[in-house]
Amino acid sequence: MAEAAPEGPFQIPTCDSCNKPAVVEQAYSGRILCGKHLAKSVRKKIGKELRLQLPLKRGEHTTILVAVSGGKDSAVLLHSLVDLLGERRDVTIVAGTVDEGIEGYRPPSIVCAKDLCDQLKIQHETVSYPELSFIEMDEVVRRLPMAMEKDNNAPRMPCAYCGVFRRQGINHLAERIGADYIALGHNLDDMAQTVLMNVSNGDMERTLRLAPHTTNRVDGLAPRIVPLRWVPEQEIHLYATHKNLPIHHEECPNAKGALRWRHRELVATMEADVPGTRHGLVRMADQVKSLRDQVVELGGGSTRPAPPQPCERCGSMTSGLQCKACDMRDLLSIDEE
């Protein structure tokens, strides 16, 4: 009588809801999920955050600008918002892409963003750095050594410039379409990294300014919402794959070496050692913001920095006389003679 063949060393775990092959094991929750039930879980988290962050008032129309880059996060964000809100007559969803001018990286990602918008029948707006009077990022990278010679305190990483310019691009698109809210695709890993960076720098004010801005609006700017903020990056990628969304997989060639990359690795290590660390970091930031709100309610608002004012040069909102984008414009205005 032949003996039964021994089981192989690798076994695919099964979903704890339907016994189909699982695609993810959530160490932070103990759940094991297949693609279908993971997508259901992600949709539920996003729906809950939308109810908290996006107050839709009866009888009022709301326009949402969804910042899309062609990557997985913004693709899942746009797909989910259309799924959850697309049938509402009192909501208009418009996608917007900022073209930073990174050859070989941004053009194919814009194609993915446009393809997704076409599939979802969503209006797609774009704006380039030159349209905003900013230098394209390929040229910024070329000029960085000269900028540092000009000012030893000048930012040394391209991301410092790109982040500032891109925020103004998103604000420009929001103003163009008359957006009431701006939706950003920051996932749980992104949020945890940002909180840890702020803690490392002792930067309380940046923590207080973290989105969502539903209860802490800045005059002159459409408030930002972050519906993906409790969804881990891995689950975002799996959701996009399960839904077969057109996404650009490449990382920005200028990102490596940036401070966020180092904190990205640190947060991943902490999460692997202690599942739930990412959630804890984001909850801590929420608690700090809640304490700020309580202080303001008790009459302590005078201790806060002055509210943003229009930049004397370009009109963008800033906490100083001149905005950061104009400062960086000056740094990069190298005499080419």
mmCIF file of C-alpha atoms in Angstrom:
data_model
loop_
_atom_site.group_PDB
_atom_site.id
_atom_site.type_symbol
_atom_site.label_atom_id
_atom_site.label_comp_id
_atom_site.label_asym_id
_atom_site.label_seq_id
_atom_site.Cartn_x
_atom_site.Cartn_y
_atom_site.Cartn_z
ATOM 1 C CA MET A 1 0.000 0.000 0.000
ATOM 2 C CA ALA A 2 1.517 3.321 -1.097
ATOM 3 C CA GLU A 3 2.108 5.967 1.508
ATOM 4 C CA ALA A 4 0.446 9.367 1.164
ATOM 5 C CA ALA A 5 2.717 12.038 -0.233
ATOM 6 C CA PRO A 6 3.932 14.434 2.439
ATOM 7 C CA GLU A 7 2.618 17.952 2.330
ATOM 8 C CA GLY A 8 4.891 20.481 0.626
ATOM 9 C CA PRO A 9 6.897 22.936 2.681
ATOM 10 C CA PHE A 10 4.914 25.915 1.311
ATOM 11 C CA GLN A 11 1.193 26.169 1.922
ATOM 12 C CA ILE A 12 -0.994 29.095 0.898
ATOM 13 C CA PRO A 13 -3.177 30.169 3.839
ATOM 14 C CA THR A 14 -6.895 30.447 3.232
ATOM 15 C CA CYS A 15 -9.164 33.439 3.744
ATOM 16 C CA ASP A 16 -10.828 33.447 7.167
ATOM 17 C CA SER A 17 -14.108 34.533 5.551
ATOM 18 C CA CYS A 18 -14.481 32.174 2.591
ATOM 19 C CA ASN A 19 -11.602 29.633 2.606
ATOM 20 C CA LYS A 20 -10.286 30.838 -0.769
ATOM 21 C CA PRO A 21 -6.505 31.358 -1.149
ATOM 22 C CA ALA A 22 -5.467 34.400 0.852
ATOM 23 C CA VAL A 23 -3.471 37.324 -0.522
ATOM 24 C CA VAL A 24 -2.621 39.014 2.786
ATOM 25 C CA GLU A 25 -2.163 38.256 6.464
ATOM 26 C CA GLN A 26 -2.827 41.330 8.583
ATOM 27 C CA ALA A 27 -0.443 40.988 11.507
ATOM 28 C CA TYR A 28 -1.949 44.120 13.099
ATOM 29 C CA SER A 29 -5.494 42.660 13.126
ATOM 30 C CA GLY A 30 -5.046 38.885 12.906
ATOM 31 C CA ARG A 31 -7.212 38.717 9.770
ATOM 32 C CA ILE A 32 -6.300 36.548 6.743
ATOM 33 C CA LEU A 33 -8.043 37.705 3.568
ATOM 34 C CA CYS A 34 -8.470 36.776 -0.091
ATOM 35 C CA GLY A 35 -8.571 39.458 -2.779
ATOM 36 C CA LYS A 36 -12.350 39.856 -2.644
ATOM 37 C CA HIS A 37 -12.569 40.230 1.117
ATOM 38 C CA LEU A 38 -9.478 42.451 1.251
ATOM 39 C CA ALA A 39 -11.153 44.795 -1.256
ATOM 40 C CA LYS A 40 -14.271 44.740 0.926
ATOM 41 C CA SER A 41 -12.170 45.588 3.997
ATOM 42 C CA VAL A 42 -10.402 48.459 2.214
ATOM 43 C CA ARG A 43 -13.706 49.847 0.930
ATOM 44 C CA LYS A 44 -15.150 49.768 4.442
ATOM 45 C CA LYS A 45 -12.177 51.696 5.902
ATOM 46 C CA ILE A 46 -12.342 54.318 3.156
ATOM 47 C CA GLY A 47 -16.112 54.677 3.518
ATOM 48 C CA LYS A 48 -15.809 55.212 7.261
ATOM 49 C CA GLU A 49 -13.151 57.914 6.811
ATOM 50 C CA LEU A 50 -15.210 59.658 4.137
ATOM 51 C CA ARG A 51 -18.161 59.916 6.524
ATOM 52 C CA LEU A 52 -15.850 61.474 9.135
ATOM 53 C CA GLN A 53 -13.832 63.756 6.856
ATOM 54 C CA LEU A 54 -16.327 64.832 4.181
ATOM 55 C CA PRO A 55 -19.415 66.596 5.576
ATOM 56 C CA LEU A 56 -21.931 66.592 2.725
ATOM 57 C CA LYS A 57 -24.702 69.045 3.546
ATOM 58 C CA ARG A 58 -28.214 68.483 2.243
ATOM 59 C CA GLY A 59 -29.093 70.883 -0.540
ATOM 60 C CA GLU A 60 -25.470 71.899 -1.214
ATOM 61 C CA HIS A 61 -23.283 70.755 -4.106
ATOM 62 C CA THR A 62 -19.731 69.580 -3.353
ATOM 63 C CA THR A 63 -16.848 69.438 -5.833
ATOM 64 C CA ILE A 64 -13.875 67.236 -4.965
ATOM 65 C CA LEU A 65 -10.491 67.450 -6.653
ATOM 66 C CA VAL A 66 -8.751 64.074 -6.463
ATOM 67 C CA ALA A 67 -4.979 64.439 -6.855
ATOM 68 C CA VAL A 68 -3.916 61.594 -9.154
ATOM 69 C CA SER A 69 -0.368 60.733 -10.189
ATOM 70 C CA GLY A 70 -0.892 57.444 -12.026
ATOM 71 C CA GLY A 71 0.432 55.469 -9.062
ATOM 72 C CA LYS A 72 -1.376 52.886 -6.946
ATOM 73 C CA ASP A 73 -2.458 55.142 -4.069
ATOM 74 C CA SER A 74 -4.189 57.811 -6.115
ATOM 75 C CA ALA A 75 -5.681 55.145 -8.437
ATOM 76 C CA VAL A 76 -7.287 53.353 -5.493
ATOM 77 C CA LEU A 77 -8.412 56.695 -4.059
ATOM 78 C CA LEU A 78 -10.133 57.783 -7.276
ATOM 79 C CA HIS A 79 -11.658 54.344 -7.903
ATOM 80 C CA SER A 80 -13.018 54.219 -4.341
ATOM 81 C CA LEU A 81 -14.458 57.748 -4.394
ATOM 82 C CA VAL A 82 -16.234 57.063 -7.673
ATOM 83 C CA ASP A 83 -17.513 53.768 -6.238
ATOM 84 C CA LEU A 84 -18.767 55.377 -3.020
ATOM 85 C CA LEU A 85 -19.883 58.816 -4.232
ATOM 86 C CA GLY A 86 -20.096 58.627 -8.030
ATOM 87 C CA GLU A 87 -23.870 58.151 -8.147
ATOM 88 C CA ARG A 88 -24.620 61.209 -6.000
ATOM 89 C CA ARG A 89 -26.013 64.168 -7.932
ATOM 90 C CA ASP A 90 -24.779 66.592 -5.287
ATOM 91 C CA VAL A 91 -21.125 65.539 -5.711
ATOM 92 C CA THR A 92 -18.775 66.210 -8.637
ATOM 93 C CA ILE A 93 -15.445 64.367 -8.736
ATOM 94 C CA VAL A 94 -12.610 65.767 -10.855
ATOM 95 C CA ALA A 95 -9.122 64.253 -11.129
ATOM 96 C CA GLY A 96 -6.061 66.484 -11.296
ATOM 97 C CA THR A 97 -2.426 65.717 -12.156
ATOM 98 C CA VAL A 98 0.636 67.922 -11.677
ATOM 99 C CA ASP A 99 3.363 67.356 -14.291
ATOM 100 C CA GLU A 100 6.678 68.016 -12.524
ATOM 101 C CA GLY A 101 8.782 67.538 -15.651
ATOM 102 C CA ILE A 102 10.628 64.285 -14.862
ATOM 103 C CA GLU A 103 11.474 62.654 -18.184
ATOM 104 C CA GLY A 104 10.895 58.888 -18.349
ATOM 105 C CA TYR A 105 8.861 58.888 -15.138
ATOM 106 C CA ARG A 106 6.012 61.374 -15.289
ATOM 107 C CA PRO A 107 4.859 60.940 -18.941
ATOM 108 C CA PRO A 108 3.967 57.215 -18.617
ATOM 109 C CA SER A 109 2.315 57.816 -15.239
ATOM 110 C CA ILE A 110 0.125 60.538 -16.756
ATOM 111 C CA VAL A 111 -0.977 58.007 -19.377
ATOM 112 C CA CYS A 112 -2.045 55.625 -16.581
ATOM 113 C CA ALA A 113 -3.916 58.427 -14.810
ATOM 114 C CA LYS A 114 -5.718 59.393 -18.014
ATOM 115 C CA ASP A 115 -6.607 55.767 -18.787
ATOM 116 C CA LEU A 116 -8.142 55.365 -15.330
ATOM 117 C CA CYS A 117 -10.135 58.586 -15.694
ATOM 118 C CA ASP A 118 -11.391 57.430 -19.085
ATOM 119 C CA GLN A 119 -12.482 54.100 -17.583
ATOM 120 C CA LEU A 120 -14.304 55.817 -14.729
ATOM 121 C CA LYS A 121 -15.667 58.618 -16.968
ATOM 122 C CA ILE A 122 -14.064 61.287 -14.798
ATOM 123 C CA GLN A 123 -12.848 64.713 -15.952
ATOM 124 C CA HIS A 124 -9.048 64.895 -15.886
ATOM 125 C CA GLU A 125 -7.198 68.211 -15.488
ATOM 126 C CA THR A 126 -3.422 68.691 -15.700
ATOM 127 C CA VAL A 127 -0.980 71.489 -14.974
ATOM 128 C CA SER A 128 2.788 71.632 -15.566
ATOM 129 C CA TYR A 129 5.491 73.393 -13.569
ATOM 130 C CA PRO A 130 6.242 75.874 -16.387
ATOM 131 C CA GLU A 131 2.546 76.868 -16.396
ATOM 132 C CA LEU A 132 3.013 77.740 -12.708
ATOM 133 C CA SER A 133 6.279 79.614 -13.435
ATOM 134 C CA PHE A 134 8.323 76.841 -11.781
ATOM 135 C CA ILE A 135 11.398 75.171 -13.228
ATOM 136 C CA GLU A 136 10.864 71.549 -14.299
ATOM 137 C CA MET A 137 12.383 69.000 -11.928
ATOM 138 C CA ASP A 138 14.977 67.684 -14.386
ATOM 139 C CA GLU A 139 16.359 71.223 -14.565
ATOM 140 C CA VAL A 140 16.054 71.650 -10.771
ATOM 141 C CA VAL A 141 18.271 68.581 -10.299
ATOM 142 C CA ARG A 142 20.837 70.055 -12.701
ATOM 143 C CA ARG A 143 20.877 73.375 -10.839
ATOM 144 C CA LEU A 144 21.053 71.969 -7.290
ATOM 145 C CA PRO A 145 24.875 72.118 -6.997
ATOM 146 C CA MET A 146 24.823 75.746 -8.112
ATOM 147 C CA ALA A 147 22.007 76.573 -5.672
ATOM 148 C CA MET A 148 24.050 75.120 -2.806
ATOM 149 C CA GLU A 149 27.053 77.177 -3.853
ATOM 150 C CA LYS A 150 24.825 80.236 -3.822
ATOM 151 C CA ASP A 151 23.394 79.435 -0.355
ATOM 152 C CA ASN A 152 24.930 76.792 1.895
ATOM 153 C CA ASN A 153 21.564 76.389 3.659
ATOM 154 C CA ALA A 154 19.707 75.595 0.431
ATOM 155 C CA PRO A 155 17.805 72.259 0.436
ATOM 156 C CA ARG A 156 20.033 69.507 -0.938
ATOM 157 C CA MET A 157 17.388 67.018 -2.086
ATOM 158 C CA PRO A 158 15.127 67.475 -5.138
ATOM 159 C CA CYS A 159 12.089 66.329 -3.111
ATOM 160 C CA ALA A 160 12.270 69.481 -0.973
ATOM 161 C CA TYR A 161 11.633 71.636 -4.046
ATOM 162 C CA CYS A 162 9.213 69.267 -5.749
ATOM 163 C CA GLY A 163 6.971 68.923 -2.692
ATOM 164 C CA VAL A 164 6.556 72.681 -2.375
ATOM 165 C CA PHE A 165 5.959 73.221 -6.090
ATOM 166 C CA ARG A 166 3.564 70.267 -6.344
ATOM 167 C CA ARG A 167 1.419 71.544 -3.455
ATOM 168 C CA GLN A 168 0.979 74.823 -5.269
ATOM 169 C CA GLY A 169 0.094 72.901 -8.424
ATOM 170 C CA ILE A 170 -2.654 71.023 -6.584
ATOM 171 C CA ASN A 171 -3.947 74.279 -5.101
ATOM 172 C CA HIS A 172 -3.955 75.785 -8.616
ATOM 173 C CA LEU A 173 -6.037 72.897 -9.983
ATOM 174 C CA ALA A 174 -8.442 73.126 -7.032
ATOM 175 C CA GLU A 175 -8.957 76.834 -7.705
ATOM 176 C CA ARG A 176 -9.353 76.178 -11.446
ATOM 177 C CA ILE A 177 -12.301 73.823 -10.952
ATOM 178 C CA GLY A 178 -13.740 75.519 -7.861
ATOM 179 C CA ALA A 179 -13.087 72.527 -5.600
ATOM 180 C CA ASP A 180 -14.584 72.465 -2.111
ATOM 181 C CA TYR A 181 -12.224 69.667 -1.017
ATOM 182 C CA ILE A 182 -8.934 68.174 -2.169
ATOM 183 C CA ALA A 183 -8.567 64.391 -1.750
ATOM 184 C CA LEU A 184 -5.005 63.076 -1.363
ATOM 185 C CA GLY A 185 -3.871 59.437 -1.597
ATOM 186 C CA HIS A 186 -1.767 59.280 1.589
ATOM 187 C CA ASN A 187 -1.897 55.726 2.966
ATOM 188 C CA LEU A 188 -1.221 54.487 6.518
ATOM 189 C CA ASP A 189 2.520 54.071 5.893
ATOM 190 C CA ASP A 190 2.777 57.610 4.474
ATOM 191 C CA MET A 191 0.977 59.087 7.469
ATOM 192 C CA ALA A 192 3.050 57.160 10.027
ATOM 193 C CA GLN A 193 6.288 58.192 8.299
ATOM 194 C CA THR A 194 5.232 61.843 8.362
ATOM 195 C CA VAL A 195 4.352 61.719 12.067
ATOM 196 C CA LEU A 196 7.690 60.093 12.905
ATOM 197 C CA MET A 197 9.568 62.674 10.807
ATOM 198 C CA ASN A 198 7.789 65.495 12.644
ATOM 199 C CA VAL A 199 8.553 63.936 16.032
ATOM 200 C CA SER A 200 12.214 63.458 15.078
ATOM 201 C CA ASN A 201 12.426 67.124 14.079
ATOM 202 C CA GLY A 202 10.473 68.348 17.108
ATOM 203 C CA ASP A 203 8.053 69.955 14.643
ATOM 204 C CA MET A 204 4.748 70.229 16.492
ATOM 205 C CA GLU A 205 3.285 72.775 14.088
ATOM 206 C CA ARG A 206 3.590 70.413 11.100
ATOM 207 C CA THR A 207 1.841 67.709 13.105
ATOM 208 C CA LEU A 208 -0.996 70.123 13.898
ATOM 209 C CA ARG A 209 -1.312 70.920 10.177
ATOM 210 C CA LEU A 210 -1.643 67.272 9.101
ATOM 211 C CA ALA A 211 -4.683 66.392 7.000
ATOM 212 C CA PRO A 212 -7.572 65.834 7.291
ATOM 213 C CA HIS A 213 -8.514 69.489 7.599
ATOM 214 C CA THR A 214 -12.240 69.008 8.124
ATOM 215 C CA THR A 215 -12.263 70.732 11.530
ATOM 216 C CA ASN A 216 -9.146 72.888 11.063
ATOM 217 C CA ARG A 217 -9.497 74.763 7.802
ATOM 218 C CA VAL A 218 -7.032 77.255 6.399
ATOM 219 C CA ASP A 219 -8.658 80.357 4.960
ATOM 220 C CA GLY A 220 -8.124 80.647 1.236
ATOM 221 C CA LEU A 221 -7.415 76.929 0.676
ATOM 222 C CA ALA A 222 -9.709 74.014 -0.040
ATOM 223 C CA PRO A 223 -9.445 71.623 2.939
ATOM 224 C CA ARG A 224 -7.584 68.365 2.306
ATOM 225 C CA ILE A 225 -9.017 64.952 3.100
ATOM 226 C CA VAL A 226 -7.065 61.663 3.266
ATOM 227 C CA PRO A 227 -9.555 58.768 3.026
ATOM 228 C CA LEU A 228 -6.803 56.096 2.684
ATOM 229 C CA ARG A 229 -5.033 57.023 5.906
ATOM 230 C CA TRP A 230 -5.865 53.771 7.745
ATOM 231 C CA VAL A 231 -5.068 51.478 4.781
ATOM 232 C CA PRO A 232 -1.506 50.029 4.677
ATOM 233 C CA GLU A 233 0.519 50.501 1.498
ATOM 234 C CA GLN A 234 0.672 46.743 0.813
ATOM 235 C CA GLU A 235 -3.125 46.494 0.905
ATOM 236 C CA ILE A 236 -3.446 49.467 -1.449
ATOM 237 C CA HIS A 237 -1.243 47.649 -3.964
ATOM 238 C CA LEU A 238 -3.207 44.409 -3.585
ATOM 239 C CA TYR A 239 -6.505 46.254 -4.012
ATOM 240 C CA ALA A 240 -5.255 47.929 -7.205
ATOM 241 C CA THR A 241 -4.123 44.546 -8.549
ATOM 242 C CA HIS A 242 -7.404 42.864 -7.602
ATOM 243 C CA LYS A 243 -9.406 45.584 -9.378
ATOM 244 C CA ASN A 244 -6.980 45.560 -12.352
ATOM 245 C CA LEU A 245 -6.481 49.320 -12.203
ATOM 246 C CA PRO A 246 -4.020 50.921 -14.668
ATOM 247 C CA ILE A 247 -1.104 52.005 -12.459
ATOM 248 C CA HIS A 248 2.472 53.126 -12.984
ATOM 249 C CA HIS A 249 4.815 50.988 -10.864
ATOM 250 C CA GLU A 250 8.073 52.951 -11.030
ATOM 251 C CA GLU A 251 9.427 54.981 -8.114
ATOM 252 C CA CYS A 252 10.451 58.585 -8.737
ATOM 253 C CA PRO A 253 14.167 58.575 -9.705
ATOM 254 C CA ASN A 254 14.784 61.597 -7.440
ATOM 255 C CA ALA A 255 13.287 60.063 -4.280
ATOM 256 C CA LYS A 256 16.107 57.797 -3.108
ATOM 257 C CA GLY A 257 18.218 59.317 -0.384
ATOM 258 C CA ALA A 258 15.434 61.627 0.785
ATOM 259 C CA LEU A 259 14.679 61.798 4.501
ATOM 260 C CA ARG A 260 11.308 60.127 3.957
ATOM 261 C CA TRP A 261 12.984 57.028 2.506
ATOM 262 C CA ARG A 262 14.989 56.566 5.699
ATOM 263 C CA HIS A 263 11.876 56.956 7.832
ATOM 264 C CA ARG A 264 10.042 54.594 5.487
ATOM 265 C CA GLU A 265 12.537 51.836 6.305
ATOM 266 C CA LEU A 266 12.412 52.668 10.012
ATOM 267 C CA VAL A 267 8.607 52.525 10.193
ATOM 268 C CA ALA A 268 8.596 49.218 8.280
ATOM 269 C CA THR A 269 11.085 47.722 10.750
ATOM 270 C CA MET A 270 9.086 48.976 13.745
ATOM 271 C CA GLU A 271 5.847 47.593 12.280
ATOM 272 C CA ALA A 272 7.437 44.180 11.650
ATOM 273 C CA ASP A 273 8.692 44.069 15.258
ATOM 274 C CA VAL A 274 5.476 45.441 16.820
ATOM 275 C CA PRO A 275 2.406 45.137 14.557
ATOM 276 C CA GLY A 276 0.147 48.145 14.977
ATOM 277 C CA THR A 277 2.976 50.680 15.322
ATOM 278 C CA ARG A 278 1.780 52.607 12.249
ATOM 279 C CA HIS A 279 -1.716 52.909 13.672
ATOM 280 C CA GLY A 280 -0.286 54.079 16.988
ATOM 281 C CA LEU A 281 1.744 56.863 15.386
ATOM 282 C CA VAL A 282 -1.253 58.208 13.469
ATOM 283 C CA ARG A 283 -3.524 57.938 16.537
ATOM 284 C CA MET A 284 -0.969 59.925 18.524
ATOM 285 C CA ALA A 285 -1.079 62.726 15.950
ATOM 286 C CA ASP A 286 -4.883 62.725 16.121
ATOM 287 C CA GLN A 287 -4.716 63.035 19.903
ATOM 288 C CA VAL A 288 -2.292 65.961 19.664
ATOM 289 C CA LYS A 289 -4.642 67.719 17.232
ATOM 290 C CA SER A 290 -7.586 67.010 19.535
ATOM 291 C CA LEU A 291 -5.729 68.564 22.473
ATOM 292 C CA ARG A 292 -5.034 71.633 20.304
ATOM 293 C CA ASP A 293 -8.761 71.949 19.570
ATOM 294 C CA GLN A 294 -9.553 71.734 23.290
ATOM 295 C CA VAL A 295 -6.991 74.445 24.084
ATOM 296 C CA VAL A 296 -8.514 76.721 21.428
ATOM 297 C CA GLU A 297 -12.017 76.105 22.818
ATOM 298 C CA LEU A 298 -10.771 77.115 26.283
ATOM 299 C CA GLY A 299 -9.451 80.416 24.947
ATOM 300 C CA GLY A 300 -5.870 79.444 24.204
ATOM 301 C CA GLY A 301 -5.998 80.254 20.501
ATOM 302 C CA SER A 302 -3.763 83.300 20.943
ATOM 303 C CA THR A 303 -0.780 81.007 21.546
ATOM 304 C CA ARG A 304 -1.027 79.619 18.004
ATOM 305 C CA PRO A 305 1.021 81.038 15.107
ATOM 306 C CA ALA A 306 -0.677 83.752 13.069
ATOM 307 C CA PRO A 307 -2.982 82.430 10.318
ATOM 308 C CA PRO A 308 -1.543 82.217 6.774
ATOM 309 C CA GLN A 309 -1.607 85.339 4.618
ATOM 310 C CA PRO A 310 -1.205 85.824 0.845
ATOM 311 C CA CYS A 311 2.414 85.844 -0.312
ATOM 312 C CA GLU A 312 3.470 89.405 -1.168
ATOM 313 C CA ARG A 313 4.976 88.145 -4.415
ATOM 314 C CA CYS A 314 2.681 85.460 -5.879
ATOM 315 C CA GLY A 315 -0.459 85.556 -3.715
ATOM 316 C CA SER A 316 -0.207 81.979 -2.426
ATOM 317 C CA MET A 317 -1.055 81.431 1.241
ATOM 318 C CA THR A 318 1.979 81.474 3.525
ATOM 319 C CA SER A 319 2.912 81.939 7.173
ATOM 320 C CA GLY A 320 5.653 84.460 6.247
ATOM 321 C CA LEU A 321 5.899 87.508 4.020
ATOM 322 C CA GLN A 322 7.044 85.364 1.072
ATOM 323 C CA CYS A 323 6.027 81.769 0.416
ATOM 324 C CA LYS A 324 8.436 78.834 0.308
ATOM 325 C CA ALA A 325 7.904 78.373 -3.433
ATOM 326 C CA CYS A 326 9.097 81.927 -4.145
ATOM 327 C CA ASP A 327 12.101 81.407 -1.846
ATOM 328 C CA MET A 328 13.028 78.302 -3.822
ATOM 329 C CA ARG A 329 12.449 80.092 -7.108
ATOM 330 C CA ASP A 330 15.070 82.601 -6.025
ATOM 331 C CA LEU A 331 17.524 79.882 -5.004
ATOM 332 C CA LEU A 332 17.228 78.237 -8.421
ATOM 333 C CA SER A 333 17.527 81.452 -10.417
ATOM 334 C CA ILE A 334 21.160 80.850 -11.268
ATOM 335 C CA ASP A 335 22.985 83.327 -13.513
ATOM 336 C CA GLU A 336 23.742 81.219 -16.588
ATOM 337 C CA GLU A 337 26.123 83.680 -18.253
#
